[in-house]
Coordinates of C-alpha atoms and ligand atoms in Angstrom, one line a residue:
M1 CA 28.5 5.1 -9.4
S2 CA 31.5 5.0 -7.2
T3 CA 32.2 3.9 -3.6
V4 CA 32.4 6.6 -1.1
I5 CA 33.8 5.7 2.3
V6 CA 32.0 7.4 5.1
S7 CA 34.3 7.8 8.1
Q8 CA 33.4 7.4 11.7
D9 CA 33.8 11.2 12.1
E10 CA 31.2 11.8 9.6
I11 CA 28.8 9.4 11.2
L12 CA 29.4 11.1 14.5
R13 CA 28.4 14.4 12.9
Y14 CA 25.1 12.8 11.8
N15 CA 24.7 11.4 15.2
S16 CA 25.0 14.9 16.7
I17 CA 21.7 15.7 15.1
L18 CA 20.2 13.1 17.4
A19 CA 20.4 15.6 20.3
Y20 CA 18.3 18.1 18.4
L21 CA 15.8 15.4 17.5
K22 CA 15.6 14.2 21.1
N23 CA 14.5 17.7 22.2
E24 CA 12.0 18.0 19.4
I25 CA 10.4 14.6 20.2
S26 CA 10.3 15.3 23.9
A27 CA 8.5 18.7 23.2
R28 CA 6.0 17.0 20.9
A29 CA 5.4 14.2 23.5
E30 CA 4.7 16.8 26.1
E31 CA 2.3 18.6 23.9
K32 CA 0.4 15.3 23.2
G33 CA 0.7 14.2 26.8
R34 CA 2.1 10.7 25.9
T35 CA 5.2 9.0 24.6
L36 CA 5.5 9.0 20.8
T37 CA 5.7 5.7 19.0
Y38 CA 7.4 4.2 15.8
F39 CA 6.9 1.1 13.7
I40 CA 9.1 -0.2 10.9
R41 CA 7.7 -2.7 8.4
T42 CA 10.5 -4.6 6.8
Y43 CA 10.1 -6.5 3.5
G44 CA 12.6 -8.8 1.9
C45 CA 16.0 -10.1 3.0
Q46 CA 18.2 -10.1 6.1
L47 CA 20.2 -7.1 4.8
N48 CA 17.0 -5.1 4.9
E49 CA 16.4 -6.5 8.5
A50 CA 19.8 -5.3 9.4
D51 CA 19.1 -1.8 8.0
S52 CA 15.8 -1.7 9.9
E53 CA 17.7 -2.5 13.2
K54 CA 19.8 0.6 12.6
L55 CA 16.8 2.8 11.7
A56 CA 15.1 1.5 14.9
G57 CA 18.2 2.4 16.8
V58 CA 17.8 6.0 15.7
F59 CA 14.1 6.0 16.7
Q60 CA 14.8 4.6 20.1
D61 CA 17.7 6.9 20.7
I62 CA 15.5 10.0 20.1
G63 CA 13.0 8.8 22.6
L64 CA 10.3 6.9 20.7
I65 CA 9.0 3.5 21.7
E66 CA 7.9 0.7 19.4
A67 CA 4.2 0.5 18.6
E68 CA 2.2 -2.7 18.2
E69 CA 2.2 -3.9 14.6
N70 CA -1.4 -3.0 13.8
E71 CA -1.8 0.2 15.7
A72 CA -1.1 3.6 14.0
P73 CA 2.3 4.8 15.2
D74 CA 3.5 8.4 15.1
F75 CA 6.5 7.5 12.9
L76 CA 6.1 4.8 10.3
L77 CA 8.9 3.5 8.1
L78 CA 8.4 1.0 5.2
N79 CA 11.6 -0.7 4.3
T80 CA 10.9 -2.1 0.9
C81 CA 12.1 -4.9 -1.4
T82 CA 11.9 -5.2 -5.1
I83 CA 13.4 -8.6 -5.8
R84 CA 10.1 -10.0 -7.1
E85 CA 7.1 -8.2 -8.4
N86 CA 4.7 -9.1 -5.5
A87 CA 7.0 -7.3 -3.1
D88 CA 6.3 -4.0 -5.0
V89 CA 2.6 -4.6 -5.3
R90 CA 2.2 -5.1 -1.6
L91 CA 3.7 -1.7 -0.7
F92 CA 1.4 0.3 -2.9
G93 CA -1.6 -1.7 -1.6
N94 CA -0.6 -1.0 2.0
L95 CA 0.0 2.7 1.5
G96 CA -3.8 3.1 1.1
M97 CA -4.4 2.0 4.7
Y98 CA -1.6 4.2 6.0
K99 CA -3.4 7.2 4.4
T100 CA -6.4 6.7 6.7
W101 CA -4.0 6.6 9.7
K102 CA -2.5 9.9 8.6
I103 CA -6.0 11.5 8.2
Q104 CA -6.7 10.6 11.8
N105 CA -3.3 11.9 12.9
P106 CA -2.0 14.6 10.5
D107 CA 1.3 14.9 12.5
M108 CA 2.1 11.3 11.7
F109 CA 5.5 10.8 9.8
I110 CA 5.5 8.3 7.0
A111 CA 8.7 7.4 5.1
V112 CA 9.6 4.7 2.5
C113 CA 13.1 3.4 2.1
G114 CA 14.9 0.3 0.8
C115 CA 15.5 -1.1 -2.7
M116 CA 12.3 0.1 -4.3
M117 CA 13.5 3.6 -3.9
K118 CA 16.4 2.9 -6.3
Q119 CA 13.8 2.6 -9.1
Q120 CA 12.9 6.1 -10.3
E121 CA 9.4 5.1 -11.4
N122 CA 8.5 4.1 -7.8
V123 CA 9.8 7.4 -6.4
D124 CA 7.9 9.3 -9.1
K125 CA 4.8 7.4 -8.2
I126 CA 5.1 8.3 -4.5
K127 CA 5.9 12.0 -5.3
K128 CA 2.8 12.2 -7.5
S129 CA 0.2 9.9 -6.1
F130 CA 1.0 9.5 -2.4
P131 CA 1.5 13.1 -1.2
F132 CA 1.1 12.0 2.4
V133 CA 4.5 10.2 2.3
D134 CA 6.9 12.6 4.0
A135 CA 10.3 11.1 3.0
C136 CA 11.9 8.6 0.7
F137 CA 15.5 7.4 0.8
G138 CA 17.6 4.6 -0.7
P139 CA 19.3 1.6 0.8
A140 CA 22.7 3.4 0.7
D141 CA 21.3 6.3 2.7
I142 CA 20.6 4.6 6.0
H143 CA 23.3 6.6 7.8
L144 CA 21.7 9.9 6.6
F145 CA 18.4 9.0 8.4
P146 CA 19.0 11.5 11.4
S147 CA 19.5 14.3 8.9
I148 CA 16.4 13.3 6.8
L149 CA 14.3 13.3 10.0
E150 CA 15.7 16.6 11.0
K151 CA 14.9 18.2 7.6
K152 CA 11.3 17.0 7.8
L153 CA 10.7 17.9 11.4
N154 CA 12.5 21.2 11.2
Q155 CA 11.7 22.5 7.7
R156 CA 8.4 20.6 7.3
K157 CA 9.3 19.7 3.7
R158 CA 9.1 16.4 2.0
V159 CA 12.5 14.9 1.7
F160 CA 13.7 12.7 -1.2
S161 CA 17.3 11.5 -0.6
I162 CA 18.3 8.8 -3.0
S163 CA 22.0 8.8 -3.4
E164 CA 23.8 7.6 -6.5
E165 CA 26.9 6.8 -4.5
D166 CA 27.7 3.4 -3.1
Y167 CA 28.5 4.4 0.5
L168 CA 30.6 2.2 2.6
V169 CA 29.8 3.0 6.2
E170 CA 31.6 1.6 9.2
D171 CA 28.7 0.5 11.3
N172 CA 30.2 0.4 14.7
C173 CA 29.1 3.8 15.8
I174 CA 25.5 3.8 14.5
P175 CA 22.9 3.1 17.2
V176 CA 21.2 -0.3 16.7
K177 CA 18.0 -1.7 18.2
R178 CA 18.3 -5.5 17.7
K179 CA 15.1 -7.3 17.1
R180 CA 16.2 -10.5 18.9
K181 CA 18.0 -10.3 22.1
F182 CA 20.2 -13.3 21.3
R183 CA 20.9 -12.6 17.6
A184 CA 23.1 -9.9 16.1
L185 CA 23.0 -9.3 12.4
V186 CA 26.3 -8.1 11.1
P187 CA 26.7 -7.0 7.5
I188 CA 30.3 -7.7 6.4
M189 CA 29.9 -6.4 2.9
Y190 CA 27.4 -4.5 0.8
G191 CA 26.2 -4.7 -2.8
C192 CA 26.7 -7.3 -5.5
N193 CA 28.9 -7.5 -8.6
N194 CA 27.4 -10.6 -10.2
F195 CA 24.7 -9.3 -12.4
C196 CA 22.7 -12.5 -12.5
T197 CA 20.5 -11.6 -15.5
Y198 CA 17.2 -12.0 -13.6
C199 CA 18.2 -9.9 -10.5
V200 CA 17.8 -6.3 -9.6
V201 CA 20.1 -6.3 -6.5
P202 CA 23.2 -5.1 -8.3
Y203 CA 21.2 -2.1 -9.5
T204 CA 19.6 -1.3 -6.1
R205 CA 22.4 -2.1 -3.8
G206 CA 25.4 -1.1 -6.0
R207 CA 28.9 -2.6 -6.3
E208 CA 30.5 -4.9 -3.8
R209 CA 32.2 -3.2 -0.9
S210 CA 33.7 -5.0 2.0
R211 CA 34.0 -3.6 5.5
E212 CA 37.4 -3.6 7.1
S213 CA 38.0 -6.9 8.8
G214 CA 39.5 -5.2 11.9
M215 CA 36.3 -3.2 12.4
I216 CA 34.1 -6.3 11.9
L217 CA 36.1 -8.3 14.4
K218 CA 36.1 -5.4 16.9
Q219 CA 32.3 -5.3 16.6
L220 CA 32.0 -9.0 17.0
E221 CA 34.1 -8.9 20.2
E222 CA 31.8 -6.2 21.6
L223 CA 28.6 -8.2 20.7
A224 CA 30.0 -11.4 22.3
S225 CA 30.8 -9.4 25.5
Q226 CA 27.3 -8.1 25.5
G227 CA 26.0 -11.6 25.7
Y228 CA 24.7 -12.3 22.1
Q229 CA 24.6 -16.1 21.6
E230 CA 24.3 -15.9 17.8
V231 CA 25.8 -13.8 15.1
M232 CA 24.9 -13.7 11.5
L233 CA 27.5 -12.5 9.0
L234 CA 25.6 -10.9 6.1
G235 CA 26.3 -10.1 2.5
Q236 CA 24.7 -10.8 -0.9
N237 CA 27.8 -13.0 -1.7
V238 CA 29.9 -13.4 1.5
N239 CA 32.3 -15.7 -0.3
S240 CA 33.7 -12.8 -2.3
Y241 CA 34.3 -10.9 1.0
G242 CA 37.5 -8.8 0.8
K243 CA 38.1 -9.2 -2.9
D244 CA 37.4 -5.5 -3.5
R245 CA 40.2 -4.5 -1.0
E246 CA 43.7 -5.4 -1.7
E247 CA 44.8 -5.7 1.9
E248 CA 41.9 -7.8 3.1
I249 CA 41.7 -11.4 4.3
S250 CA 39.4 -14.0 2.7
F251 CA 35.9 -15.0 3.9
A252 CA 37.3 -18.3 5.3
E253 CA 39.8 -16.4 7.3
L254 CA 37.2 -13.9 8.6
L255 CA 35.0 -16.8 9.5
E256 CA 37.8 -18.6 11.4
K257 CA 38.7 -15.4 13.3
A258 CA 35.0 -14.9 14.2
A259 CA 34.7 -18.5 15.4
R260 CA 37.7 -18.0 17.7
I261 CA 36.0 -15.2 19.5
K262 CA 34.8 -16.5 22.9
G263 CA 31.2 -16.2 23.6
F264 CA 29.2 -17.0 20.5
S265 CA 27.6 -20.4 20.5
R266 CA 26.5 -20.0 16.9
I267 CA 28.0 -18.2 13.9
R268 CA 25.8 -18.1 10.8
F269 CA 26.5 -16.6 7.4
M270 CA 24.4 -15.7 4.3
T271 CA 24.6 -15.9 1.3
S272 CA 27.1 -18.1 -0.4
H273 CA 27.5 -18.0 -4.2
P274 CA 28.3 -21.5 -5.5
K275 CA 30.9 -20.0 -7.9
D276 CA 32.9 -18.4 -5.1
I277 CA 32.7 -20.8 -2.1
S278 CA 36.1 -22.2 -1.4
D279 CA 37.1 -25.5 0.1
E280 CA 38.6 -23.5 3.0
V281 CA 35.1 -22.3 4.0
I282 CA 33.9 -25.9 4.3
Y283 CA 37.1 -27.0 6.2
T284 CA 36.6 -24.0 8.6
M285 CA 33.0 -25.2 9.2
Q286 CA 34.4 -28.6 9.9
K287 CA 37.0 -27.3 12.3
Y288 CA 34.8 -25.0 14.5
P289 CA 31.6 -26.5 16.0
N290 CA 30.3 -23.1 16.9
I291 CA 29.8 -22.4 13.1
E292 CA 26.3 -23.3 12.2
R293 CA 25.9 -26.8 10.7
H294 CA 24.1 -25.3 7.7
L295 CA 25.0 -24.0 4.3
H296 CA 22.6 -22.0 2.1
L297 CA 23.8 -22.5 -1.5
P298 CA 21.5 -21.0 -4.1
M299 CA 21.4 -23.3 -7.1
Q300 CA 18.7 -21.4 -9.1
S301 CA 18.6 -24.0 -11.9
G302 CA 20.0 -27.4 -12.7
S303 CA 20.3 -26.8 -16.4
D304 CA 23.7 -25.8 -17.9
R305 CA 22.1 -23.8 -20.6
I306 CA 19.8 -21.9 -18.2
L307 CA 22.7 -21.3 -15.7
K308 CA 24.7 -19.8 -18.5
N309 CA 21.8 -17.5 -19.5
M310 CA 21.4 -16.6 -15.9
N311 CA 25.1 -15.6 -15.8
R312 CA 25.8 -17.8 -12.8
H313 CA 29.3 -18.8 -13.8
Y314 CA 29.0 -22.5 -12.8
D315 CA 27.4 -25.5 -14.4
Q316 CA 25.5 -28.5 -13.0
A317 CA 28.7 -30.6 -12.5
Q318 CA 30.4 -27.8 -10.5
F319 CA 27.4 -27.2 -8.4
L320 CA 27.1 -30.9 -7.6
K321 CA 30.8 -31.2 -6.8
T322 CA 30.5 -28.5 -4.2
A323 CA 27.2 -29.7 -2.7
L324 CA 28.4 -33.3 -2.5
K325 CA 31.7 -32.3 -1.0
F326 CA 29.8 -30.3 1.7
R327 CA 27.6 -33.4 2.4
E328 CA 30.7 -35.6 2.7
C329 CA 32.6 -33.2 5.0
L330 CA 29.7 -32.3 7.2
P331 CA 27.3 -35.3 7.1
D332 CA 25.2 -33.9 10.0
A333 CA 24.7 -30.5 8.5
T334 CA 21.8 -29.2 6.4
L335 CA 22.1 -27.9 2.9
T336 CA 19.4 -25.5 1.6
T337 CA 19.0 -23.7 -1.7
D338 CA 17.0 -21.2 -3.8
I339 CA 15.4 -22.3 -7.1
I340 CA 13.8 -20.2 -9.8
V341 CA 11.2 -21.8 -12.1
G342 CA 10.2 -20.4 -15.5
F343 CA 13.3 -18.4 -16.4
P344 CA 13.0 -17.2 -20.1
G345 CA 13.7 -20.1 -22.5
E346 CA 13.3 -22.8 -19.8
T347 CA 12.2 -26.0 -21.6
E348 CA 10.7 -29.1 -20.0
E349 CA 14.1 -30.7 -20.5
D350 CA 15.8 -27.9 -18.6
F351 CA 13.3 -28.2 -15.8
Q352 CA 13.9 -32.0 -15.6
Q353 CA 17.5 -31.2 -15.1
T354 CA 16.6 -29.1 -12.1
L355 CA 14.5 -31.9 -10.6
E356 CA 17.4 -34.3 -11.1
V357 CA 19.9 -32.2 -9.3
I358 CA 17.5 -31.6 -6.4
K359 CA 17.1 -35.4 -6.1
K360 CA 20.9 -35.8 -6.0
C361 CA 21.5 -33.1 -3.5
K362 CA 18.4 -33.9 -1.3
F363 CA 18.2 -30.3 -0.1
D364 CA 16.9 -30.2 3.4
S365 CA 14.7 -27.3 2.4
A366 CA 14.5 -24.8 -0.4
F367 CA 13.1 -21.3 -1.2
T368 CA 11.3 -21.8 -4.5
F369 CA 10.4 -18.9 -6.7
Q370 CA 8.5 -18.3 -9.9
Y371 CA 10.6 -16.2 -12.2
S372 CA 9.5 -12.6 -11.9
K373 CA 10.4 -10.2 -14.7
R374 CA 12.3 -7.2 -13.2
P375 CA 12.5 -4.1 -15.3
G376 CA 16.0 -3.1 -16.3
T377 CA 17.5 -6.6 -16.0
K378 CA 18.9 -8.5 -19.0
A379 CA 16.4 -11.3 -18.6
A380 CA 13.5 -9.0 -18.9
S381 CA 14.2 -8.4 -22.5
M382 CA 15.1 -12.0 -23.3
P383 CA 12.9 -13.7 -25.9
D384 CA 10.8 -16.7 -25.0
Q385 CA 9.3 -15.6 -21.7
I386 CA 7.4 -18.6 -20.3
P387 CA 3.6 -18.5 -20.1
Q388 CA 2.2 -18.3 -16.6
D389 CA 0.3 -21.6 -16.9
I390 CA 3.5 -23.5 -17.7
V391 CA 5.3 -21.8 -14.8
T392 CA 2.5 -22.6 -12.4
E393 CA 2.4 -26.2 -13.4
R394 CA 6.2 -26.7 -13.1
F395 CA 6.2 -24.8 -9.8
G396 CA 3.7 -27.3 -8.5
R397 CA 5.8 -30.3 -9.4
L398 CA 8.9 -28.6 -7.9
L399 CA 7.1 -28.0 -4.6
E400 CA 5.8 -31.5 -4.5
L401 CA 9.3 -33.0 -4.9
Q402 CA 11.0 -30.5 -2.5
N403 CA 8.3 -30.8 0.2
E404 CA 8.7 -34.6 0.1
L405 CA 12.5 -34.2 0.6
T406 CA 12.0 -31.6 3.4
F407 CA 9.7 -33.9 5.2
E408 CA 12.1 -36.8 4.7
S409 CA 14.9 -34.7 6.1
N410 CA 12.8 -33.8 9.2
R411 CA 12.0 -37.5 9.7
S412 CA 15.7 -38.4 9.6
V413 CA 16.4 -36.7 12.9
I414 CA 13.6 -38.3 15.0
G415 CA 14.9 -40.0 18.1
T416 CA 18.0 -37.8 18.4
T417 CA 18.6 -35.2 21.1
E418 CA 19.8 -31.8 19.9
E419 CA 20.9 -28.5 21.3
I420 CA 18.3 -25.8 20.6
L421 CA 18.7 -22.1 20.8
I422 CA 15.2 -21.0 22.0
E423 CA 13.6 -18.1 20.1
G424 CA 10.5 -17.9 22.3
R425 CA 6.9 -18.9 22.3
S426 CA 5.7 -21.0 19.3
A427 CA 3.0 -19.7 17.0
T428 CA 0.8 -22.6 17.9
A429 CA 0.4 -22.5 21.7
Y430 CA 1.4 -20.5 24.8
N431 CA 3.2 -23.5 26.4
I432 CA 5.1 -24.7 23.4
L433 CA 8.6 -23.3 22.8
T434 CA 10.2 -22.7 19.4
G435 CA 13.9 -22.7 18.5
R436 CA 16.5 -23.9 16.1
T437 CA 19.0 -26.8 16.1
R438 CA 22.7 -26.1 15.2
S439 CA 21.7 -27.1 11.7
N440 CA 19.0 -24.4 11.6
R441 CA 16.0 -26.8 11.8
L442 CA 12.9 -25.3 13.3
V443 CA 11.8 -27.2 16.4
N444 CA 8.6 -26.7 18.4
F445 CA 8.7 -28.5 21.7
S446 CA 6.8 -29.0 24.9
I447 CA 8.0 -28.7 28.5
P448 CA 7.2 -31.9 30.4
E449 CA 6.3 -31.6 34.1
G450 CA 9.1 -31.4 36.6
I451 CA 11.7 -29.6 34.4
K452 CA 13.7 -27.0 36.4
Y453 CA 14.9 -23.6 35.2
Q454 CA 17.3 -21.7 37.5
G455 CA 16.5 -24.0 40.3
K456 CA 12.7 -23.7 40.1
V457 CA 10.3 -26.2 38.6
I458 CA 8.5 -24.7 35.6
D459 CA 4.7 -24.6 36.0
T460 CA 3.2 -23.8 32.6
S461 CA -0.3 -23.6 34.1
D462 CA 0.8 -20.7 36.3
P463 CA -0.8 -17.5 34.9
S464 CA 2.6 -15.7 35.1
F465 CA 4.2 -18.3 32.8
D466 CA 5.7 -16.6 29.8
A467 CA 7.4 -18.8 27.2
N468 CA 9.2 -15.7 25.8
Q469 CA 11.3 -15.5 29.0
F470 CA 13.4 -18.3 27.5
E471 CA 14.4 -16.4 24.4
G472 CA 18.1 -16.8 23.9
V473 CA 18.5 -19.8 26.3
L474 CA 20.1 -23.0 25.1
A475 CA 18.4 -26.3 25.9
M476 CA 18.7 -30.0 25.1
V477 CA 15.6 -31.3 23.3
K478 CA 14.6 -34.8 22.3
L479 CA 13.2 -34.8 18.7
T480 CA 10.1 -36.8 18.7
G481 CA 8.1 -36.1 15.6
A482 CA 8.4 -34.8 12.0
R483 CA 6.1 -32.2 10.5
P484 CA 6.3 -31.2 6.8
F485 CA 8.3 -28.0 7.6
S486 CA 9.4 -28.4 11.2
V487 CA 10.2 -30.9 13.9
E488 CA 8.4 -31.6 17.2
G489 CA 10.2 -32.3 20.4
E490 CA 10.2 -32.5 24.2
L491 CA 12.5 -30.5 26.4
E492 CA 15.1 -32.6 28.3
S493 CA 17.0 -29.9 30.2
F494 CA 18.2 -26.4 30.0
I495 CA 22.0 -25.8 29.4
D496 CA 23.4 -23.6 32.2
G497 CA 19.8 -23.0 33.4
Ligands
LIG501 N1 12.5 -13.8 -10.0 C1 12.4 -14.8 -9.1 N2 13.3 -15.1 -8.1 C2 14.3 -14.2 -8.0 N3 15.3 -14.2 -7.1 C3 16.1 -13.1 -7.4 N4 15.6 -12.4 -8.4 C4 14.5 -13.1 -8.9 C5 13.5 -12.9 -9.9 N5 13.6 -11.9 -10.8 C6 15.5 -15.2 -6.1 C7 16.8 -16.0 -6.3 C8 17.7 -15.4 -5.2 C9 16.6 -15.2 -4.1 C10 17.1 -14.3 -3.0 O1 15.6 -14.6 -4.8 O2 16.5 -17.3 -6.1 O3 18.6 -16.4 -4.8
LIG502 FE1 21.2 -11.1 -7.3 FE2 22.9 -12.9 -8.3 FE3 23.8 -10.9 -6.8 FE4 22.4 -12.9 -5.6 S1 24.4 -13.1 -6.6 S2 22.1 -10.7 -5.3 S3 21.0 -13.4 -7.3 S4 22.8 -10.7 -8.8

C-alpha cells in the first residue's frame, strides 16, 4: 500500500461527471413523474459520518432529495463499520429488508461502502449472496463515487471498486451536504499507524496521511464565513497530525490557528491518542475559550500488562499523568474515554486495575466495549481468549461504576448557568430543546413563558411552534436537574436572539 495524492484537478475531472449524472437523473425523474430520492445509512464513527456528508453532497448535486429514513429511496447507500462484530452482523441482517424494496422498485440503486468493504470476505459474500447490490466501494474511494454511479447508470453493470491505495484527497472541492446546519466535520488526516492489536482500522483505513494545513485552514475560513458555529477536526489520532509530512505544523499549532479564525464559537477534535497528546495541546485549550472544554482520551485498559499486549505505547502511570494534568489545567472541562473489557489474557487483577484508574480519573462519561475478536488482527490469534460469561460479568461491574460517575458528574453542575449550542427538538417532547454545553454535556431544557426570540415572545402552544427552528442558536440555560446520562435545564435567554 502506498499513499497516492489526488490533486484538485483530478477531483474536478470526477466532478465533471456530475453534469452527465444530472441529465440522467432528470430524464429518469421525468419518466417517473416525480423527484428521485436517496438515503444514506451510516454506521460507526465520525469519519464515516464525514464521508457520508460528501456522498450526500454528490446525490444532492445531481438532483436527488433525501428520503425519510424508513421509506424506500431510489438510491440507497450503506456506509459500513467493522470495528466490532455486531456492526457487521447488522448490515447483513438489514440487506434482507432492502431486497424487498428492490423487488418493488427494480430501478432502485443499492450500494455498500465503508470499512467492511476492505475485508475481502464481505465483498465476496455480497458478490455471491446479494446480487441485488449494485456497487461496493472502499473508504478510500469516496472521491470516485461520481464515476462509480456513472458506470452503473450508463453501463448497467455491477461495480466493485475497492482500491489498494491510500488516497489523500484535498476535500475542498468535493460537494458536501452537511447533516447539521451548525456543525462542520473536517477530516484533518486519514488512516492510522498504530496497530493496536485488537483494532481493524489500520487495515481498513490505511496509513496515516495528513492534509496540508494551508488547505485545512482555507476550508475553515470558508466554513466560518458561511456561518457554521461549530467545527469538528477529525482523525483517528489527531495528535500525530503532520508527522507524516516534513514541512507540516503540529496538531497544537493547527488547533491554535483554527481557534484564531473569527466566527467559530466551538472547535472540537477527535480522537486523541494518550501516547501522542502533547502539553501544548492542553495549553492551547487553556488559552482559547472557543476550543471545546472536553477531551476524549481513550484509555482502553488500566493494566500495564494488557496495555503492552494491546500495543498502546503507554502505561497506567503515563495515562494518569496526562489525565490528571488535564484536570488540573482545565478544572471545568470534561474528560471522557473508551474502555475495552475482556481483552485476551485479562485477569481479574488486570480488570481491577482498570476500575482503579477509572476511580482516579473520574471520567465524566465513557464508551465501554466488550472485546470483539476481529479477523486479521494480532489479538485474534492470542491465546487465552476470555469466555463470554466472564466478559459479561466484568462489563456489568464496569458499567455500574462508570454510570455512577457519569451521574455524579451531571449532578456536579446543577445550579450553574451555561452556554448551550442548541441542536433542536429533544427526543422526549416537542417543546423541550436539546443541546450541548461547552464541555459537551447533553442538556434537555424547557422554555419558560415570556422568553423572547428575535423580539417575539415564544408560544410553545402555538401549532406553528417548531423547536427545530432553534438549531444552531446559542442560549444561556440554567441547569436544574441531573439524569443518569444528561442534564435538565431551563432556558434563561438566547444569545444574540
Ligand atoms: N473490540 C472492542 N472494542 C474495540 N474498539 C476498537 N476495536 C475494538 C475491538 N476489537 C474500541 C476502542 C476504540 C473505539 C473506537 O472502539 O475502545 O477506542
Ligand atoms: Fe484503532 Fe488504535 Fe488506530 Fe485507534 S489508535 S484507530 S484503536 S489502531
